[in-house]
PDB file of C-alpha atoms in Angstrom:
ATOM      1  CA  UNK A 158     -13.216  -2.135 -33.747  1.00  0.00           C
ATOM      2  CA  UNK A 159     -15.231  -4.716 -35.513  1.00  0.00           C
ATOM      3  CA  UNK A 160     -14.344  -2.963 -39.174  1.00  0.00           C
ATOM      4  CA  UNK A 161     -10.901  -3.693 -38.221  1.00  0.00           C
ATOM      5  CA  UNK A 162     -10.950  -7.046 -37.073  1.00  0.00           C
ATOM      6  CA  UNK A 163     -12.877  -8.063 -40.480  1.00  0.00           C
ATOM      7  CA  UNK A 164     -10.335  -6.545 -42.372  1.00  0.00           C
ATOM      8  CA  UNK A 165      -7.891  -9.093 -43.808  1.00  0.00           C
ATOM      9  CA  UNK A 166      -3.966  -8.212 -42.998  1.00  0.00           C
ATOM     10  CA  UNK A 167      -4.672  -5.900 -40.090  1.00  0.00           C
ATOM     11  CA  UNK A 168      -4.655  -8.518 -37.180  1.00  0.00           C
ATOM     12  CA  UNK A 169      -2.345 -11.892 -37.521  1.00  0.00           C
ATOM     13  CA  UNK A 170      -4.430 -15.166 -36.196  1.00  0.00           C
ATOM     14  CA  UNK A 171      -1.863 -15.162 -33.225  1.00  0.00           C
ATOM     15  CA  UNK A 172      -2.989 -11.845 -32.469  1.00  0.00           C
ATOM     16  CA  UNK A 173      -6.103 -12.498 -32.445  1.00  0.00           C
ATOM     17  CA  UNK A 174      -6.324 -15.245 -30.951  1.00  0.00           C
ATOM     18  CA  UNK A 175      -4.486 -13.130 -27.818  1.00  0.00           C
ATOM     19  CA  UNK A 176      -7.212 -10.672 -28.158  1.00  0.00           C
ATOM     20  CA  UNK A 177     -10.293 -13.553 -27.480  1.00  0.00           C
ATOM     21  CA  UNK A 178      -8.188 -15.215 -24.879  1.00  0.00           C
ATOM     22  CA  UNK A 179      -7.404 -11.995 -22.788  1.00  0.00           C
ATOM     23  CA  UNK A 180     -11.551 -10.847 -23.057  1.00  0.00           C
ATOM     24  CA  UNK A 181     -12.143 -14.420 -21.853  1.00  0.00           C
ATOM     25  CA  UNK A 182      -9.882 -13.552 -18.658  1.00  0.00           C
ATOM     26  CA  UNK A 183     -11.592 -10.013 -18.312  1.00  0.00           C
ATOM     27  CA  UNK A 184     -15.076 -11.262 -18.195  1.00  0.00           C
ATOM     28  CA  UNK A 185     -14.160 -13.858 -15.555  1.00  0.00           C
ATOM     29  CA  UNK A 186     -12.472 -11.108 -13.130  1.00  0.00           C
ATOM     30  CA  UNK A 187     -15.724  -9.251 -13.772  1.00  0.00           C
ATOM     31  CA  UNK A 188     -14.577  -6.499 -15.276  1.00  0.00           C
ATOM     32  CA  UNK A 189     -16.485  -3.764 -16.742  1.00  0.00           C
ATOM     33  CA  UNK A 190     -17.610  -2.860 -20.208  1.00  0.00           C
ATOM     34  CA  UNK A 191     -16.261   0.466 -19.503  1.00  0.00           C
ATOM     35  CA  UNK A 192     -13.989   1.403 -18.914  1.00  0.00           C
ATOM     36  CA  UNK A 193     -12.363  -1.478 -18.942  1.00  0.00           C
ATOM     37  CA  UNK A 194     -13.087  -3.361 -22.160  1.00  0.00           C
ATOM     38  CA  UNK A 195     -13.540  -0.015 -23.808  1.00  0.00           C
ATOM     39  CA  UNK A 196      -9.476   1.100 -22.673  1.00  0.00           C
ATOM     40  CA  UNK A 197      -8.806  -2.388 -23.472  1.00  0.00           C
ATOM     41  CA  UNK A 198     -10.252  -2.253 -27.298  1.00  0.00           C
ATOM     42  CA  UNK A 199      -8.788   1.426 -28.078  1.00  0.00           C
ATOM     43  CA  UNK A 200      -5.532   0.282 -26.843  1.00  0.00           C
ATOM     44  CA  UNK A 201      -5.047  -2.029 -29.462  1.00  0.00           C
ATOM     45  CA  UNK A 202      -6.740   0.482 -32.075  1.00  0.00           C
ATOM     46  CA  UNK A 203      -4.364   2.333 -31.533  1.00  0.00           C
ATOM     47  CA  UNK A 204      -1.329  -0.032 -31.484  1.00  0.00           C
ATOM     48  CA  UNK A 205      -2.218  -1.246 -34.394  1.00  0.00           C
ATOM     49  CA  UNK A 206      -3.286   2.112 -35.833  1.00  0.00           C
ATOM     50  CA  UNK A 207      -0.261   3.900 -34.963  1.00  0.00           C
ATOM     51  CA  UNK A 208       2.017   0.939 -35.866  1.00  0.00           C
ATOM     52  CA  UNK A 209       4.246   0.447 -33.065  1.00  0.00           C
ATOM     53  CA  UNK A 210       6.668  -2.315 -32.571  1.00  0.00           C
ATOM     54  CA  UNK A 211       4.805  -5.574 -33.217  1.00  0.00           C
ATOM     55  CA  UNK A 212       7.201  -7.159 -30.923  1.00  0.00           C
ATOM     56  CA  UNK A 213       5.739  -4.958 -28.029  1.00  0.00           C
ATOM     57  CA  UNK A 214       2.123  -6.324 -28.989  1.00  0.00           C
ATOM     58  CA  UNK A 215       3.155  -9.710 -27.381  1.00  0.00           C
ATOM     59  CA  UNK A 216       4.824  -8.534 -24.728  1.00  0.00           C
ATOM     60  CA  UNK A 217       2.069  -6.063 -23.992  1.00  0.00           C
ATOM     61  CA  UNK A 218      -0.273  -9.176 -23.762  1.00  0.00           C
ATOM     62  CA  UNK A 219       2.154 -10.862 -21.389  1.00  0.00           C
ATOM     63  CA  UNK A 220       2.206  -7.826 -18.819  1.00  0.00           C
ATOM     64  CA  UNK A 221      -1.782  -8.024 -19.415  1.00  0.00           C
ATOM     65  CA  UNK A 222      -1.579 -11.728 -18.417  1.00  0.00           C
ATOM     66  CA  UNK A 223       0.476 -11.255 -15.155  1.00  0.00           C
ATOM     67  CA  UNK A 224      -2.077  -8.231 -14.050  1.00  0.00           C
ATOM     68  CA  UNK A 225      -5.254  -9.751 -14.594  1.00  0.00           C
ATOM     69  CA  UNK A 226      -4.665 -12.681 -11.628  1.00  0.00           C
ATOM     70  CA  UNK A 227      -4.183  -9.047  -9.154  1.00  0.00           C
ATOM     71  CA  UNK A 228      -6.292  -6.599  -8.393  1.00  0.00           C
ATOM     72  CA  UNK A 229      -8.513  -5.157 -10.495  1.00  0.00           C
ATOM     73  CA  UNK A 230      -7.206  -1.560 -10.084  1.00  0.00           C
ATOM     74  CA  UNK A 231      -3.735  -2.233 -11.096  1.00  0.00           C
ATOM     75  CA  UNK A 232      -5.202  -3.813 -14.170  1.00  0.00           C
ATOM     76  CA  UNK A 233      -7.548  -0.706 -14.731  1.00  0.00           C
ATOM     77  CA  UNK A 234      -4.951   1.814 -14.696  1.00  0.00           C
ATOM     78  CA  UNK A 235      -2.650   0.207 -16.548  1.00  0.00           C
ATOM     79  CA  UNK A 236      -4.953  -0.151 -19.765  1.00  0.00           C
ATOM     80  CA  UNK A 237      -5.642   3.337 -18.967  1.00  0.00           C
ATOM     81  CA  UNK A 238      -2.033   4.465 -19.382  1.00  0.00           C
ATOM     82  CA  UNK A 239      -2.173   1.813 -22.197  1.00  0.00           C
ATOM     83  CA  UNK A 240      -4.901   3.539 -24.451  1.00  0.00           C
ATOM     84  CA  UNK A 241      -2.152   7.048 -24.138  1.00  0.00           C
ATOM     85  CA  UNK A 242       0.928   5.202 -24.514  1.00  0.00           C
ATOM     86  CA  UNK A 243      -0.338   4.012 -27.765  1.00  0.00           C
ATOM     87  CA  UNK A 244      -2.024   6.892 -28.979  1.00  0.00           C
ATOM     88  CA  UNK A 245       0.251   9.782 -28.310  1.00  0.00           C
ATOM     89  CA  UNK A 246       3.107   8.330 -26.594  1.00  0.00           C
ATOM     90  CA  UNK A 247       2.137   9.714 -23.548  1.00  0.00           C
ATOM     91  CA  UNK A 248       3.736   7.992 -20.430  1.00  0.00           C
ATOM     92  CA  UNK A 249       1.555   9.935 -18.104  1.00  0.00           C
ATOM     93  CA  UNK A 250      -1.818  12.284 -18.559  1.00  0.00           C
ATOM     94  CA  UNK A 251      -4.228  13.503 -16.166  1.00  0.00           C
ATOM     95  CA  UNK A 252      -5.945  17.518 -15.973  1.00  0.00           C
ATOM     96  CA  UNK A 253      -2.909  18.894 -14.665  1.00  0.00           C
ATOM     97  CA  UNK A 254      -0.252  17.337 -16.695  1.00  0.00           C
ATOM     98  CA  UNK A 255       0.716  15.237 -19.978  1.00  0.00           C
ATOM     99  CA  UNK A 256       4.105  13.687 -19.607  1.00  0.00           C
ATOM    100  CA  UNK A 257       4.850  12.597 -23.929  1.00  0.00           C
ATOM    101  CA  UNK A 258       7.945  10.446 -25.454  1.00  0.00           C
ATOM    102  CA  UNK A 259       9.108  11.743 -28.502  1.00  0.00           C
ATOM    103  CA  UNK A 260       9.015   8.772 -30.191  1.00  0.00           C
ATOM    104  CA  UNK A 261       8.184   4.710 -30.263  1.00  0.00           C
ATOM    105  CA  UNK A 262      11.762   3.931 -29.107  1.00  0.00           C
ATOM    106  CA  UNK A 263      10.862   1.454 -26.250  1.00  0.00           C
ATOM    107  CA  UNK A 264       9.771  -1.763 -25.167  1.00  0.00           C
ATOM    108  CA  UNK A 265       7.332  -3.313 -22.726  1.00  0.00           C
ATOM    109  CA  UNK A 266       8.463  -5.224 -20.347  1.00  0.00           C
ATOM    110  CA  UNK A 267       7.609  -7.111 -16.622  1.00  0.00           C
ATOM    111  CA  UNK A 268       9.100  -8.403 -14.042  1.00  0.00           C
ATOM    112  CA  UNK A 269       7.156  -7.587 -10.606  1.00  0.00           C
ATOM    113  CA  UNK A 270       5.132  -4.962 -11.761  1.00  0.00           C
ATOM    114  CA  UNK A 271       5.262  -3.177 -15.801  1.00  0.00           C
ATOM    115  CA  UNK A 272       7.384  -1.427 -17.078  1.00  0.00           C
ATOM    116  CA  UNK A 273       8.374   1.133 -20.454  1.00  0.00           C
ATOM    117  CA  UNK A 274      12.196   0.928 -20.974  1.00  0.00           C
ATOM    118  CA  UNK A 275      12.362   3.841 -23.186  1.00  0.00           C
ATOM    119  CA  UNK A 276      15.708   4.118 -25.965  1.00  0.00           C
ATOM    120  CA  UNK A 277      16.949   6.929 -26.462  1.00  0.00           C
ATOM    121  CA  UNK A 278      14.088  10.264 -26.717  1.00  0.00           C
ATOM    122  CA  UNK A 279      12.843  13.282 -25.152  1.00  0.00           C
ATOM    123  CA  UNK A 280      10.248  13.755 -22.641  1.00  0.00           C
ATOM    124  CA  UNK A 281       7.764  16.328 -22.638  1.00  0.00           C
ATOM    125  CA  UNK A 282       5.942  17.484 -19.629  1.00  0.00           C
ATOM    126  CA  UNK A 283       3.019  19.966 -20.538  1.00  0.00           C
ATOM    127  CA  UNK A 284       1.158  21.882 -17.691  1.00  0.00           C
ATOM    128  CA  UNK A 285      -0.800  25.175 -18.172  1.00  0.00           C
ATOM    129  CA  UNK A 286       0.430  26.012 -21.593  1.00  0.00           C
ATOM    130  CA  UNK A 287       3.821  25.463 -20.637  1.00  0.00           C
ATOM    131  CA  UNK A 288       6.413  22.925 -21.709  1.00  0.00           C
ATOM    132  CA  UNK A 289       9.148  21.426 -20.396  1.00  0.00           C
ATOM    133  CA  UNK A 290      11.385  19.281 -22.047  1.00  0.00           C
ATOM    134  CA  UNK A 291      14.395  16.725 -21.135  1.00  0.00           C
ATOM    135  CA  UNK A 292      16.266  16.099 -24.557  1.00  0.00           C
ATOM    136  CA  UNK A 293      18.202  12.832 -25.404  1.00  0.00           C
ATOM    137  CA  UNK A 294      17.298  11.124 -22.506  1.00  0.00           C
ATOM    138  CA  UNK A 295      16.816   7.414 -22.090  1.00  0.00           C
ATOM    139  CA  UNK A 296      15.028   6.020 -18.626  1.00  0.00           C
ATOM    140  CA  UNK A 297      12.200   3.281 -17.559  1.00  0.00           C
ATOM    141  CA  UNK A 298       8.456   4.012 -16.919  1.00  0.00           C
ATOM    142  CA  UNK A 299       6.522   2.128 -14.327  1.00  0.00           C
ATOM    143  CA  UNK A 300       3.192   3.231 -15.114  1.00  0.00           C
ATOM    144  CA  UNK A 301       0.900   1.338 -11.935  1.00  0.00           C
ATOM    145  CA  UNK A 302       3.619   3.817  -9.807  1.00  0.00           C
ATOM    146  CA  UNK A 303       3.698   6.653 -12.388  1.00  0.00           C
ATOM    147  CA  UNK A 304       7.565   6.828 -11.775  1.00  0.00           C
ATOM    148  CA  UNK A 305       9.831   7.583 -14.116  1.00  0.00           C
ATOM    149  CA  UNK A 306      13.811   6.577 -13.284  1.00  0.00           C
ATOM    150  CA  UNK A 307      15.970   8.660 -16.210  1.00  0.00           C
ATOM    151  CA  UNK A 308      19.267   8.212 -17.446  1.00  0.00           C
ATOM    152  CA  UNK A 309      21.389  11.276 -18.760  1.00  0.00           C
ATOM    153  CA  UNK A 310      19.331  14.088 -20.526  1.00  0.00           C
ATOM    154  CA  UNK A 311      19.672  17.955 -21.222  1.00  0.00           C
ATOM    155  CA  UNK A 312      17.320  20.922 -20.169  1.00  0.00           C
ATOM    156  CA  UNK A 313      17.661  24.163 -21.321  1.00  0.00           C
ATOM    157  CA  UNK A 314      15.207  27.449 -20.966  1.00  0.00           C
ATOM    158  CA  UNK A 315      14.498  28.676 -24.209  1.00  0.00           C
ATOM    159  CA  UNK A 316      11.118  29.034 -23.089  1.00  0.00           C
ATOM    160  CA  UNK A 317      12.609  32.207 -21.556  1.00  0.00           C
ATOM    161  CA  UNK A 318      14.438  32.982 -24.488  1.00  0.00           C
ATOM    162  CA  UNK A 319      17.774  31.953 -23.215  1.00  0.00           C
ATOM    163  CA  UNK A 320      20.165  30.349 -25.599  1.00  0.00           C
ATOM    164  CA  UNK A 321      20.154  26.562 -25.857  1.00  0.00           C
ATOM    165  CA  UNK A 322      24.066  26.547 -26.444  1.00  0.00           C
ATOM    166  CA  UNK A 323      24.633  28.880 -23.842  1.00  0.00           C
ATOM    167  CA  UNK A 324      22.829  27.754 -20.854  1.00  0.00           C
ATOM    168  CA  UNK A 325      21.687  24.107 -20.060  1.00  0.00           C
ATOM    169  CA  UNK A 326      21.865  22.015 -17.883  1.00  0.00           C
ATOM    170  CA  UNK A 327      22.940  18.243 -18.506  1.00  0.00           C
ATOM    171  CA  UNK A 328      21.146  15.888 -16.136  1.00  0.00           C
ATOM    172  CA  UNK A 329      22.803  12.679 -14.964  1.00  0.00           C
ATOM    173  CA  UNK A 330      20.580  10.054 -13.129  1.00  0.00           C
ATOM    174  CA  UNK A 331      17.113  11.734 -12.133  1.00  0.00           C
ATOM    175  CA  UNK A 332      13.707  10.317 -11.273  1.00  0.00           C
ATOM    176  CA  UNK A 333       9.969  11.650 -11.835  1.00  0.00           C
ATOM    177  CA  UNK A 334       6.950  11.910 -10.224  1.00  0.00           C
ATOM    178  CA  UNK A 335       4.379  11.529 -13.331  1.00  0.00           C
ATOM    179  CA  UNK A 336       1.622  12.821 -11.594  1.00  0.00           C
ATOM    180  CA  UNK A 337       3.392  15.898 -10.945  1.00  0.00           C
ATOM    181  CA  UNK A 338       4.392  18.539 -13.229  1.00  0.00           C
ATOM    182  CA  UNK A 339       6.947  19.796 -10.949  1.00  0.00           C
ATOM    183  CA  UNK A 340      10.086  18.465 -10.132  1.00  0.00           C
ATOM    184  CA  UNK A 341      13.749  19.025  -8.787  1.00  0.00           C
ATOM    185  CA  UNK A 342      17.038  17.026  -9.920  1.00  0.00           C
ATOM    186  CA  UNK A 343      19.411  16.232  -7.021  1.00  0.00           C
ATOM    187  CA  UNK A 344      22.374  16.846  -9.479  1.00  0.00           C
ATOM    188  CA  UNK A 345      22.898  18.340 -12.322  1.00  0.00           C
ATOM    189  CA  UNK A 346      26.173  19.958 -14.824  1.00  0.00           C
ATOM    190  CA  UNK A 347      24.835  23.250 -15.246  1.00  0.00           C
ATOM    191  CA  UNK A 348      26.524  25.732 -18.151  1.00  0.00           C
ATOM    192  CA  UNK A 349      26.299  29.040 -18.333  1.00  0.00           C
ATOM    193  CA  UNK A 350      28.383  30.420 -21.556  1.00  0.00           C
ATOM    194  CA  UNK A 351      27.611  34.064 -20.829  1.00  0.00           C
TER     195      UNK A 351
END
């Protein structure tokens, strides 16, 4: 971390200046070198590594600000989901599942607790070798909850060597339990060009 803070043009004074203030608020709350500082650091490694939106950077800080005066858990697992956010776009991960955004298409965001609202992308659930995928999909992550509330979307089963033009299903309004690699869609527009 230090290698990249003393290299000129990585961080802006504004952001670093963020970065002191927020590891002033940590060590007040108490909070531990690890994980805590050490998620804390790697996330913004890997922001900065991986280039994301500088405008999220700022409003990442912002959702830090609002956690730290809670409890210390919600902070800790939300610099936890921060660290795979912003190293592999990954919206969820745990031993049983990795829920992955295709891409940097969204913004942070808070109003009573964080939140991802996620552009246009695909999400990627992979459990036990296997993946599933929602295509052009668009939805909002609330990563304390590990919820995911989607908007529109396509599935199809290629995985079983079906034909992606011939049978899919286009989703509507759906919602996610991150934690869980399973999951069933109240309503869907299934197609089945046989």
């Amino acid at each position: 971390f230090l290698l990249k803070w003393n290299t000129a043009g990585i961080f802006k004074k504004e952001q670093q200046d963020s970065i002191i203030a927020f590891s002033s608020l940590m060590l007040a709350r108490g909070m531990r070198p690890s994980p805590d500082f050490e998620d804390y650091l790697q996330s913004i490694i890997y922001f900065i590594g991986n280039k994301h939106n500088p405008a999220n950077f700022n409003k990442w800080f912002v959702s830090l600000r609002k956690l730290v005066v809670q409890k210390n858990k919600r902070l800790n697992a939300y610099l936890t989901f921060s660290v795979t956010l912003f190293k592999d776009n990954s919206i969820n991960f745990s031993n049983s599942n990795q829920w992955v955004l295709s891409n940097k298409n969204f913004e942070i965001a808070y109003d009573s607790i964080p939140k991802i609202i996620v552009g246009s992308a695909s999400l990627t659930c992979y459990s036990r070798n296997i993946a599933t995928h929602i295509y052009n999909t668009s939805g909002v992550c609330y990563p304390i909850d590990k919820r995911w509330e989607g908007r529109n979307g396509v599935m199809n089963w290629t995985r079983v060597k079906l034909d992606s033009n011939k049978v899919y299903a286009e989703l509507n309004k759906y919602r996610l339990n991150l934690a869980s690699a399973e999951f069933s869609i109240d309503s869907v527009r299934f197609y089945y060009k046989g």
